[in-house]
Amino acid sequence: MTLRQAIAPLVDFAFPPRCPSCGEAVLGSASDLDEGLCGECWGKLQLPGQPACRLCQVPLSSDQLTTEGLCGPCRTERPEHDGIAAATIYGPVSRELLLALKHAGRFALAGSMGRFLALRFAAAGLANPENPLVVPVPLHPSRLWKRGYNQSVLLGKSFAARMGWDFQPDVLRRRKRTPSLDGLDRMERRAVLEGAIEPVRRDAVTGRDIVLIDDVVTSGATSGACVEALRSAGARRVIIACYARVALAERHESFAEEPPE
């Protein structure tokens, strides 16, 4: 019996496990649930389905789907990545989880969220990566110092452990701090991120399939900048794995990839 298992009854008595989305009490032990959702919130969690863009997995209506199986943005300008695997569609439940993880110090949530992303990875229908390396989207040092942790690193560590894949958190570096992307269109976001991210571990990337971990993908500007950096370092393929994917119809709302600090 581990120390965590031994003290779990005392922890449950003093701090009854609650759903991280709605705050309602959850039956069972916190050590077993690993901060899982309640039944009602699990039912409200939106999962990717069909029809969806075969490249970026954004959900589409039947009239939005092109003959190539692509969304409008991917058809207009084919992305450099090799597909996106999303655990959830951005909605009320996933939003609360992400806000709790990123801005409320609930970093323990990354364990269950990363494992769920691993379980959902195969559902994206992408070609399995060969000799994969899991790499998180980097934070600027000033933001990392303020927050105390990088949520993508925590998600990536949990995801990689579940998949049994190599994980290296220091492959990419954000060399300049960028402002919030909230309210900016696709081209404006790309301009803000121009030259912001660079590879620092080219030896680890060259010739390998990379799985890039992001918490939420909106326009794809942040992850796209990372993909460009990984390609420049010699990556063979780059697949993006994110916890939440924002739908096309909701991109005009205030759903930023990096919410204001």
PDB file of C-alpha atoms in Angstrom:
ATOM      1  CA  MET A   1       0.000   0.000   0.000  1.00  0.00           C
ATOM      2  CA  THR A   2       1.359   3.404  -0.991  1.00  0.00           C
ATOM      3  CA  LEU A   3       1.322   6.436   1.294  1.00  0.00           C
ATOM      4  CA  ARG A   4      -1.323   8.049  -0.916  1.00  0.00           C
ATOM      5  CA  GLN A   5      -3.597   5.014  -0.553  1.00  0.00           C
ATOM      6  CA  ALA A   6      -3.030   4.894   3.197  1.00  0.00           C
ATOM      7  CA  ILE A   7      -4.051   8.492   3.834  1.00  0.00           C
ATOM      8  CA  ALA A   8      -6.829   8.583   1.195  1.00  0.00           C
ATOM      9  CA  PRO A   9      -9.661   7.946   3.736  1.00  0.00           C
ATOM     10  CA  LEU A  10      -8.477  10.863   5.870  1.00  0.00           C
ATOM     11  CA  VAL A  11      -8.207  13.138   2.827  1.00  0.00           C
ATOM     12  CA  ASP A  12     -11.695  12.125   1.648  1.00  0.00           C
ATOM     13  CA  PHE A  13     -13.130  12.866   5.100  1.00  0.00           C
ATOM     14  CA  ALA A  14     -11.505  16.282   5.365  1.00  0.00           C
ATOM     15  CA  PHE A  15     -11.890  17.204   1.694  1.00  0.00           C
ATOM     16  CA  PRO A  16     -14.753  15.248   0.079  1.00  0.00           C
ATOM     17  CA  PRO A  17     -14.059  14.757  -3.656  1.00  0.00           C
ATOM     18  CA  ARG A  18     -15.954  17.192  -5.876  1.00  0.00           C
ATOM     19  CA  CYS A  19     -16.453  17.506  -9.584  1.00  0.00           C
ATOM     20  CA  PRO A  20     -13.876  19.987 -10.977  1.00  0.00           C
ATOM     21  CA  SER A  21     -16.452  21.352 -13.421  1.00  0.00           C
ATOM     22  CA  CYS A  22     -19.585  21.995 -11.339  1.00  0.00           C
ATOM     23  CA  GLY A  23     -18.337  21.533  -7.771  1.00  0.00           C
ATOM     24  CA  GLU A  24     -20.887  18.872  -6.852  1.00  0.00           C
ATOM     25  CA  ALA A  25     -19.826  16.007  -4.588  1.00  0.00           C
ATOM     26  CA  VAL A  26     -18.577  12.900  -6.402  1.00  0.00           C
ATOM     27  CA  LEU A  27     -19.118   9.395  -5.064  1.00  0.00           C
ATOM     28  CA  GLY A  28     -15.996   7.367  -4.370  1.00  0.00           C
ATOM     29  CA  SER A  29     -12.484   8.115  -3.230  1.00  0.00           C
ATOM     30  CA  ALA A  30     -10.466  11.018  -4.559  1.00  0.00           C
ATOM     31  CA  SER A  31      -7.505   8.653  -4.900  1.00  0.00           C
ATOM     32  CA  ASP A  32      -9.551   6.416  -7.223  1.00  0.00           C
ATOM     33  CA  LEU A  33     -11.378   9.146  -9.118  1.00  0.00           C
ATOM     34  CA  ASP A  34      -8.268  11.209  -9.704  1.00  0.00           C
ATOM     35  CA  GLU A  35     -10.454  14.324  -9.704  1.00  0.00           C
ATOM     36  CA  GLY A  36     -12.888  12.883 -12.260  1.00  0.00           C
ATOM     37  CA  LEU A  37     -16.121  14.506 -13.386  1.00  0.00           C
ATOM     38  CA  CYS A  38     -19.516  13.761 -11.933  1.00  0.00           C
ATOM     39  CA  GLY A  39     -21.960  11.746 -14.006  1.00  0.00           C
ATOM     40  CA  GLU A  40     -23.929  14.799 -15.133  1.00  0.00           C
ATOM     41  CA  CYS A  41     -20.835  16.656 -16.363  1.00  0.00           C
ATOM     42  CA  TRP A  42     -19.519  13.550 -18.101  1.00  0.00           C
ATOM     43  CA  GLY A  43     -22.823  13.494 -19.980  1.00  0.00           C
ATOM     44  CA  LYS A  44     -22.382  17.137 -21.008  1.00  0.00           C
ATOM     45  CA  LEU A  45     -18.790  16.734 -22.184  1.00  0.00           C
ATOM     46  CA  GLN A  46     -18.766  17.220 -25.953  1.00  0.00           C
ATOM     47  CA  LEU A  47     -16.645  14.746 -27.909  1.00  0.00           C
ATOM     48  CA  PRO A  48     -15.454  15.041 -31.518  1.00  0.00           C
ATOM     49  CA  GLY A  49     -17.644  13.224 -33.982  1.00  0.00           C
ATOM     50  CA  GLN A  50     -18.668  13.239 -37.613  1.00  0.00           C
ATOM     51  CA  PRO A  51     -18.830  15.078 -39.885  1.00  0.00           C
ATOM     52  CA  ALA A  52     -15.513  16.746 -39.121  1.00  0.00           C
ATOM     53  CA  CYS A  53     -12.538  18.001 -41.097  1.00  0.00           C
ATOM     54  CA  ARG A  54     -10.199  15.062 -41.714  1.00  0.00           C
ATOM     55  CA  LEU A  55      -7.144  17.247 -41.106  1.00  0.00           C
ATOM     56  CA  CYS A  56      -8.007  19.524 -38.185  1.00  0.00           C
ATOM     57  CA  GLN A  57     -10.948  17.594 -36.653  1.00  0.00           C
ATOM     58  CA  VAL A  58     -13.061  20.732 -36.354  1.00  0.00           C
ATOM     59  CA  PRO A  59     -16.759  19.740 -36.248  1.00  0.00           C
ATOM     60  CA  LEU A  60     -18.747  20.635 -39.356  1.00  0.00           C
ATOM     61  CA  SER A  61     -22.344  20.636 -40.472  1.00  0.00           C
ATOM     62  CA  SER A  62     -23.177  18.629 -43.592  1.00  0.00           C
ATOM     63  CA  ASP A  63     -23.285  21.775 -45.737  1.00  0.00           C
ATOM     64  CA  GLN A  64     -19.829  22.895 -44.516  1.00  0.00           C
ATOM     65  CA  LEU A  65     -18.050  19.685 -45.499  1.00  0.00           C
ATOM     66  CA  THR A  66     -16.258  19.851 -48.853  1.00  0.00           C
ATOM     67  CA  THR A  67     -15.834  16.940 -51.252  1.00  0.00           C
ATOM     68  CA  GLU A  68     -12.245  16.526 -50.007  1.00  0.00           C
ATOM     69  CA  GLY A  69     -13.504  16.131 -46.443  1.00  0.00           C
ATOM     70  CA  LEU A  70     -11.907  19.416 -45.408  1.00  0.00           C
ATOM     71  CA  CYS A  71     -13.156  22.538 -43.678  1.00  0.00           C
ATOM     72  CA  GLY A  72     -12.950  25.872 -45.501  1.00  0.00           C
ATOM     73  CA  PRO A  73      -9.693  27.079 -43.870  1.00  0.00           C
ATOM     74  CA  CYS A  74      -7.876  23.767 -44.513  1.00  0.00           C
ATOM     75  CA  ARG A  75      -9.067  23.741 -48.127  1.00  0.00           C
ATOM     76  CA  THR A  76      -7.982  27.356 -48.677  1.00  0.00           C
ATOM     77  CA  GLU A  77      -4.566  26.867 -47.087  1.00  0.00           C
ATOM     78  CA  ARG A  78      -3.500  23.325 -46.305  1.00  0.00           C
ATOM     79  CA  PRO A  79      -1.926  23.229 -42.822  1.00  0.00           C
ATOM     80  CA  GLU A  80       1.637  22.069 -42.268  1.00  0.00           C
ATOM     81  CA  HIS A  81       0.638  19.630 -39.544  1.00  0.00           C
ATOM     82  CA  ASP A  82      -0.357  16.020 -40.228  1.00  0.00           C
ATOM     83  CA  GLY A  83      -3.648  16.095 -38.368  1.00  0.00           C
ATOM     84  CA  ILE A  84      -5.214  17.121 -35.072  1.00  0.00           C
ATOM     85  CA  ALA A  85      -6.463  14.700 -32.430  1.00  0.00           C
ATOM     86  CA  ALA A  86      -8.785  16.388 -29.932  1.00  0.00           C
ATOM     87  CA  ALA A  87     -10.114  14.823 -26.750  1.00  0.00           C
ATOM     88  CA  THR A  88     -13.135  17.141 -26.555  1.00  0.00           C
ATOM     89  CA  ILE A  89     -14.955  19.932 -28.338  1.00  0.00           C
ATOM     90  CA  TYR A  90     -14.628  23.228 -26.481  1.00  0.00           C
ATOM     91  CA  GLY A  91     -17.791  23.743 -24.455  1.00  0.00           C
ATOM     92  CA  PRO A  92     -18.981  24.627 -20.944  1.00  0.00           C
ATOM     93  CA  VAL A  93     -17.483  21.557 -19.250  1.00  0.00           C
ATOM     94  CA  SER A  94     -14.113  21.522 -21.019  1.00  0.00           C
ATOM     95  CA  ARG A  95     -13.887  25.291 -20.549  1.00  0.00           C
ATOM     96  CA  GLU A  96     -14.259  24.967 -16.772  1.00  0.00           C
ATOM     97  CA  LEU A  97     -11.631  22.229 -16.676  1.00  0.00           C
ATOM     98  CA  LEU A  98      -9.159  24.259 -18.710  1.00  0.00           C
ATOM     99  CA  LEU A  99      -9.706  27.404 -16.660  1.00  0.00           C
ATOM    100  CA  ALA A 100      -9.234  25.404 -13.460  1.00  0.00           C
ATOM    101  CA  LEU A 101      -6.040  23.869 -14.825  1.00  0.00           C
ATOM    102  CA  LYS A 102      -4.531  27.070 -16.224  1.00  0.00           C
ATOM    103  CA  HIS A 103      -5.671  29.806 -13.879  1.00  0.00           C
ATOM    104  CA  ALA A 104      -6.916  28.240 -10.641  1.00  0.00           C
ATOM    105  CA  GLY A 105      -3.856  26.186  -9.776  1.00  0.00           C
ATOM    106  CA  ARG A 106      -5.670  22.865 -10.236  1.00  0.00           C
ATOM    107  CA  PHE A 107      -2.644  21.305 -11.913  1.00  0.00           C
ATOM    108  CA  ALA A 108      -3.583  17.871 -10.566  1.00  0.00           C
ATOM    109  CA  LEU A 109      -6.312  17.832 -13.218  1.00  0.00           C
ATOM    110  CA  ALA A 110      -3.648  17.403 -15.892  1.00  0.00           C
ATOM    111  CA  GLY A 111      -3.223  13.748 -14.945  1.00  0.00           C
ATOM    112  CA  SER A 112      -6.772  12.663 -15.749  1.00  0.00           C
ATOM    113  CA  MET A 113      -7.078  15.106 -18.677  1.00  0.00           C
ATOM    114  CA  GLY A 114      -3.864  13.825 -20.265  1.00  0.00           C
ATOM    115  CA  ARG A 115      -4.935  10.215 -19.866  1.00  0.00           C
ATOM    116  CA  PHE A 116      -8.322  10.997 -21.409  1.00  0.00           C
ATOM    117  CA  LEU A 117      -6.549  12.640 -24.354  1.00  0.00           C
ATOM    118  CA  ALA A 118      -4.520   9.456 -24.784  1.00  0.00           C
ATOM    119  CA  LEU A 119      -7.701   7.361 -24.790  1.00  0.00           C
ATOM    120  CA  ARG A 120      -9.278   9.631 -27.408  1.00  0.00           C
ATOM    121  CA  PHE A 121      -6.155   9.824 -29.609  1.00  0.00           C
ATOM    122  CA  ALA A 122      -7.005   6.735 -31.649  1.00  0.00           C
ATOM    123  CA  ALA A 123     -10.547   8.017 -32.285  1.00  0.00           C
ATOM    124  CA  ALA A 124      -9.145  10.768 -34.520  1.00  0.00           C
ATOM    125  CA  GLY A 125      -8.378   8.142 -37.165  1.00  0.00           C
ATOM    126  CA  LEU A 126      -4.868   9.417 -37.886  1.00  0.00           C
ATOM    127  CA  ALA A 127      -1.986   7.247 -39.024  1.00  0.00           C
ATOM    128  CA  ASN A 128      -0.078   6.018 -35.996  1.00  0.00           C
ATOM    129  CA  PRO A 129       3.184   7.919 -35.455  1.00  0.00           C
ATOM    130  CA  GLU A 130       6.432   5.973 -35.802  1.00  0.00           C
ATOM    131  CA  ASN A 131       9.089   6.360 -33.113  1.00  0.00           C
ATOM    132  CA  PRO A 132       6.985   9.189 -31.615  1.00  0.00           C
ATOM    133  CA  LEU A 133       8.258  12.004 -29.448  1.00  0.00           C
ATOM    134  CA  VAL A 134       5.773  13.973 -27.338  1.00  0.00           C
ATOM    135  CA  VAL A 135       6.525  17.709 -27.198  1.00  0.00           C
ATOM    136  CA  PRO A 136       4.474  20.378 -25.362  1.00  0.00           C
ATOM    137  CA  VAL A 137       3.712  23.896 -26.579  1.00  0.00           C
ATOM    138  CA  PRO A 138       6.124  26.138 -24.623  1.00  0.00           C
ATOM    139  CA  LEU A 139       5.299  29.090 -22.394  1.00  0.00           C
ATOM    140  CA  HIS A 140       7.376  32.243 -22.270  1.00  0.00           C
ATOM    141  CA  PRO A 141       9.627  32.233 -19.151  1.00  0.00           C
ATOM    142  CA  SER A 142       7.839  35.263 -17.682  1.00  0.00           C
ATOM    143  CA  ARG A 143       4.466  33.562 -17.950  1.00  0.00           C
ATOM    144  CA  LEU A 144       5.884  30.308 -16.644  1.00  0.00           C
ATOM    145  CA  TRP A 145       7.316  32.139 -13.635  1.00  0.00           C
ATOM    146  CA  LYS A 146       3.972  33.817 -12.941  1.00  0.00           C
ATOM    147  CA  ARG A 147       1.855  30.668 -13.310  1.00  0.00           C
ATOM    148  CA  GLY A 148       4.387  28.300 -11.812  1.00  0.00           C
ATOM    149  CA  TYR A 149       3.849  25.527 -14.362  1.00  0.00           C
ATOM    150  CA  ASN A 150       3.136  24.902 -18.024  1.00  0.00           C
ATOM    151  CA  GLN A 151      -0.215  23.159 -18.408  1.00  0.00           C
ATOM    152  CA  SER A 152       0.862  21.638 -21.747  1.00  0.00           C
ATOM    153  CA  VAL A 153       3.896  20.067 -20.081  1.00  0.00           C
ATOM    154  CA  LEU A 154       1.684  18.478 -17.435  1.00  0.00           C
ATOM    155  CA  LEU A 155      -0.809  17.240 -20.042  1.00  0.00           C
ATOM    156  CA  GLY A 156       2.001  15.944 -22.226  1.00  0.00           C
ATOM    157  CA  LYS A 157       3.680  14.069 -19.398  1.00  0.00           C
ATOM    158  CA  SER A 158       0.439  12.284 -18.515  1.00  0.00           C
ATOM    159  CA  PHE A 159      -0.391  11.619 -22.187  1.00  0.00           C
ATOM    160  CA  ALA A 160       3.059  10.202 -22.953  1.00  0.00           C
ATOM    161  CA  ALA A 161       3.043   7.957 -19.880  1.00  0.00           C
ATOM    162  CA  ARG A 162      -0.314   6.499 -20.903  1.00  0.00           C
ATOM    163  CA  MET A 163       0.840   5.941 -24.505  1.00  0.00           C
ATOM    164  CA  GLY A 164       4.296   4.665 -23.508  1.00  0.00           C
ATOM    165  CA  TRP A 165       6.005   7.246 -25.744  1.00  0.00           C
ATOM    166  CA  ASP A 166       9.090   9.402 -25.249  1.00  0.00           C
ATOM    167  CA  PHE A 167       8.462  12.816 -23.722  1.00  0.00           C
ATOM    168  CA  GLN A 168      10.788  15.830 -23.796  1.00  0.00           C
ATOM    169  CA  PRO A 169       9.470  19.153 -22.445  1.00  0.00           C
ATOM    170  CA  ASP A 170      12.384  21.339 -23.582  1.00  0.00           C
ATOM    171  CA  VAL A 171      12.410  20.792 -27.355  1.00  0.00           C
ATOM    172  CA  LEU A 172      10.779  24.166 -28.149  1.00  0.00           C
ATOM    173  CA  ARG A 173      11.304  27.627 -26.676  1.00  0.00           C
ATOM    174  CA  ARG A 174       9.080  30.687 -26.788  1.00  0.00           C
ATOM    175  CA  ARG A 175      11.658  33.379 -27.413  1.00  0.00           C
ATOM    176  CA  LYS A 176       9.321  36.376 -27.122  1.00  0.00           C
ATOM    177  CA  ARG A 177       6.248  36.988 -25.035  1.00  0.00           C
ATOM    178  CA  THR A 178       3.139  37.457 -27.114  1.00  0.00           C
ATOM    179  CA  PRO A 179      -0.035  39.297 -26.084  1.00  0.00           C
ATOM    180  CA  SER A 180      -3.412  37.614 -25.763  1.00  0.00           C
ATOM    181  CA  LEU A 181      -4.760  36.354 -29.084  1.00  0.00           C
ATOM    182  CA  ASP A 182      -8.335  37.007 -28.014  1.00  0.00           C
ATOM    183  CA  GLY A 183     -10.282  38.987 -30.620  1.00  0.00           C
ATOM    184  CA  LEU A 184      -7.685  38.586 -33.378  1.00  0.00           C
ATOM    185  CA  ASP A 185      -8.434  36.926 -36.705  1.00  0.00           C
ATOM    186  CA  ARG A 186      -6.372  34.132 -38.271  1.00  0.00           C
ATOM    187  CA  MET A 187      -3.887  36.398 -40.051  1.00  0.00           C
ATOM    188  CA  GLU A 188      -3.468  38.726 -37.076  1.00  0.00           C
ATOM    189  CA  ARG A 189      -2.716  35.789 -34.781  1.00  0.00           C
ATOM    190  CA  ARG A 190      -0.135  34.469 -37.223  1.00  0.00           C
ATOM    191  CA  ALA A 191       1.550  37.879 -37.398  1.00  0.00           C
ATOM    192  CA  VAL A 192       1.739  38.119 -33.591  1.00  0.00           C
ATOM    193  CA  LEU A 193       3.400  34.690 -33.382  1.00  0.00           C
ATOM    194  CA  GLU A 194       5.882  35.245 -36.218  1.00  0.00           C
ATOM    195  CA  GLY A 195       9.298  34.162 -34.935  1.00  0.00           C
ATOM    196  CA  ALA A 196       8.015  33.664 -31.391  1.00  0.00           C
ATOM    197  CA  ILE A 197       8.830  29.945 -31.134  1.00  0.00           C
ATOM    198  CA  GLU A 198      12.082  28.192 -32.026  1.00  0.00           C
ATOM    199  CA  PRO A 199      13.555  24.700 -31.655  1.00  0.00           C
ATOM    200  CA  VAL A 200      16.336  24.174 -29.133  1.00  0.00           C
ATOM    201  CA  ARG A 201      16.697  20.370 -29.341  1.00  0.00           C
ATOM    202  CA  ARG A 202      17.088  19.719 -33.064  1.00  0.00           C
ATOM    203  CA  ASP A 203      18.907  16.451 -32.404  1.00  0.00           C
ATOM    204  CA  ALA A 204      15.828  15.064 -30.665  1.00  0.00           C
ATOM    205  CA  VAL A 205      13.485  16.049 -33.501  1.00  0.00           C
ATOM    206  CA  THR A 206      15.270  15.198 -36.754  1.00  0.00           C
ATOM    207  CA  GLY A 207      13.632  12.328 -38.612  1.00  0.00           C
ATOM    208  CA  ARG A 208      11.023  11.604 -35.928  1.00  0.00           C
ATOM    209  CA  ASP A 209       7.258  11.791 -35.738  1.00  0.00           C
ATOM    210  CA  ILE A 210       6.291  14.473 -33.227  1.00  0.00           C
ATOM    211  CA  VAL A 211       3.076  14.642 -31.213  1.00  0.00           C
ATOM    212  CA  LEU A 212       2.638  18.274 -30.195  1.00  0.00           C
ATOM    213  CA  ILE A 213       0.572  18.760 -27.021  1.00  0.00           C
ATOM    214  CA  ASP A 214      -1.636  21.843 -26.649  1.00  0.00           C
ATOM    215  CA  ASP A 215      -4.421  22.478 -24.166  1.00  0.00           C
ATOM    216  CA  VAL A 216      -6.885  24.117 -26.578  1.00  0.00           C
ATOM    217  CA  VAL A 217      -6.729  24.835 -30.313  1.00  0.00           C
ATOM    218  CA  THR A 218      -8.755  27.747 -31.691  1.00  0.00           C
ATOM    219  CA  SER A 219      -7.424  29.096 -34.987  1.00  0.00           C
ATOM    220  CA  GLY A 220      -4.305  26.945 -34.737  1.00  0.00           C
ATOM    221  CA  ALA A 221      -1.947  29.940 -34.788  1.00  0.00           C
ATOM    222  CA  THR A 222       0.025  28.922 -31.679  1.00  0.00           C
ATOM    223  CA  SER A 223       0.288  25.260 -32.588  1.00  0.00           C
ATOM    224  CA  GLY A 224       1.016  26.255 -36.194  1.00  0.00           C
ATOM    225  CA  ALA A 225       4.036  28.292 -35.090  1.00  0.00           C
ATOM    226  CA  CYS A 226       5.261  25.259 -33.155  1.00  0.00           C
ATOM    227  CA  VAL A 227       4.751  23.007 -36.179  1.00  0.00           C
ATOM    228  CA  GLU A 228       6.829  25.358 -38.332  1.00  0.00           C
ATOM    229  CA  ALA A 229       9.626  25.297 -35.756  1.00  0.00           C
ATOM    230  CA  LEU A 230       9.526  21.493 -35.565  1.00  0.00           C
ATOM    231  CA  ARG A 231       9.551  21.177 -39.356  1.00  0.00           C
ATOM    232  CA  SER A 232      12.579  23.473 -39.521  1.00  0.00           C
ATOM    233  CA  ALA A 233      14.325  21.135 -37.080  1.00  0.00           C
ATOM    234  CA  GLY A 234      13.738  18.143 -39.386  1.00  0.00           C
ATOM    235  CA  ALA A 235      10.582  16.528 -37.975  1.00  0.00           C
ATOM    236  CA  ARG A 236       9.190  13.853 -40.292  1.00  0.00           C
ATOM    237  CA  ARG A 237       5.557  14.274 -39.263  1.00  0.00           C
ATOM    238  CA  VAL A 238       3.844  16.506 -36.702  1.00  0.00           C
ATOM    239  CA  ILE A 239       0.485  15.569 -35.199  1.00  0.00           C
ATOM    240  CA  ILE A 240      -1.243  17.949 -32.792  1.00  0.00           C
ATOM    241  CA  ALA A 241      -2.992  16.464 -29.764  1.00  0.00           C
ATOM    242  CA  CYS A 242      -5.155  18.888 -27.780  1.00  0.00           C
ATOM    243  CA  TYR A 243      -7.609  18.544 -24.949  1.00  0.00           C
ATOM    244  CA  ALA A 244     -10.199  20.832 -26.577  1.00  0.00           C
ATOM    245  CA  ARG A 245     -10.930  21.906 -30.153  1.00  0.00           C
ATOM    246  CA  VAL A 246     -12.936  25.086 -30.735  1.00  0.00           C
ATOM    247  CA  ALA A 247     -15.655  24.813 -33.379  1.00  0.00           C
ATOM    248  CA  LEU A 248     -15.684  27.167 -36.360  1.00  0.00           C
ATOM    249  CA  ALA A 249     -18.932  28.789 -35.281  1.00  0.00           C
ATOM    250  CA  GLU A 250     -17.490  29.687 -31.871  1.00  0.00           C
ATOM    251  CA  ARG A 251     -14.198  31.206 -32.983  1.00  0.00           C
ATOM    252  CA  HIS A 252     -15.769  34.657 -33.070  1.00  0.00           C
ATOM    253  CA  GLU A 253     -16.509  34.376 -29.351  1.00  0.00           C
ATOM    254  CA  SER A 254     -13.928  35.195 -26.677  1.00  0.00           C
ATOM    255  CA  PHE A 255     -12.278  31.764 -26.800  1.00  0.00           C
ATOM    256  CA  ALA A 256      -8.575  32.555 -26.791  1.00  0.00           C
ATOM    257  CA  GLU A 257      -5.777  29.995 -27.003  1.00  0.00           C
ATOM    258  CA  GLU A 258      -3.999  32.041 -24.341  1.00  0.00           C
ATOM    259  CA  PRO A 259      -6.603  33.839 -22.174  1.00  0.00           C
ATOM    260  CA  PRO A 260      -5.524  37.178 -20.707  1.00  0.00           C
ATOM    261  CA  GLU A 261      -3.336  36.885 -17.610  1.00  0.00           C
TER     262      GLU A 261
END
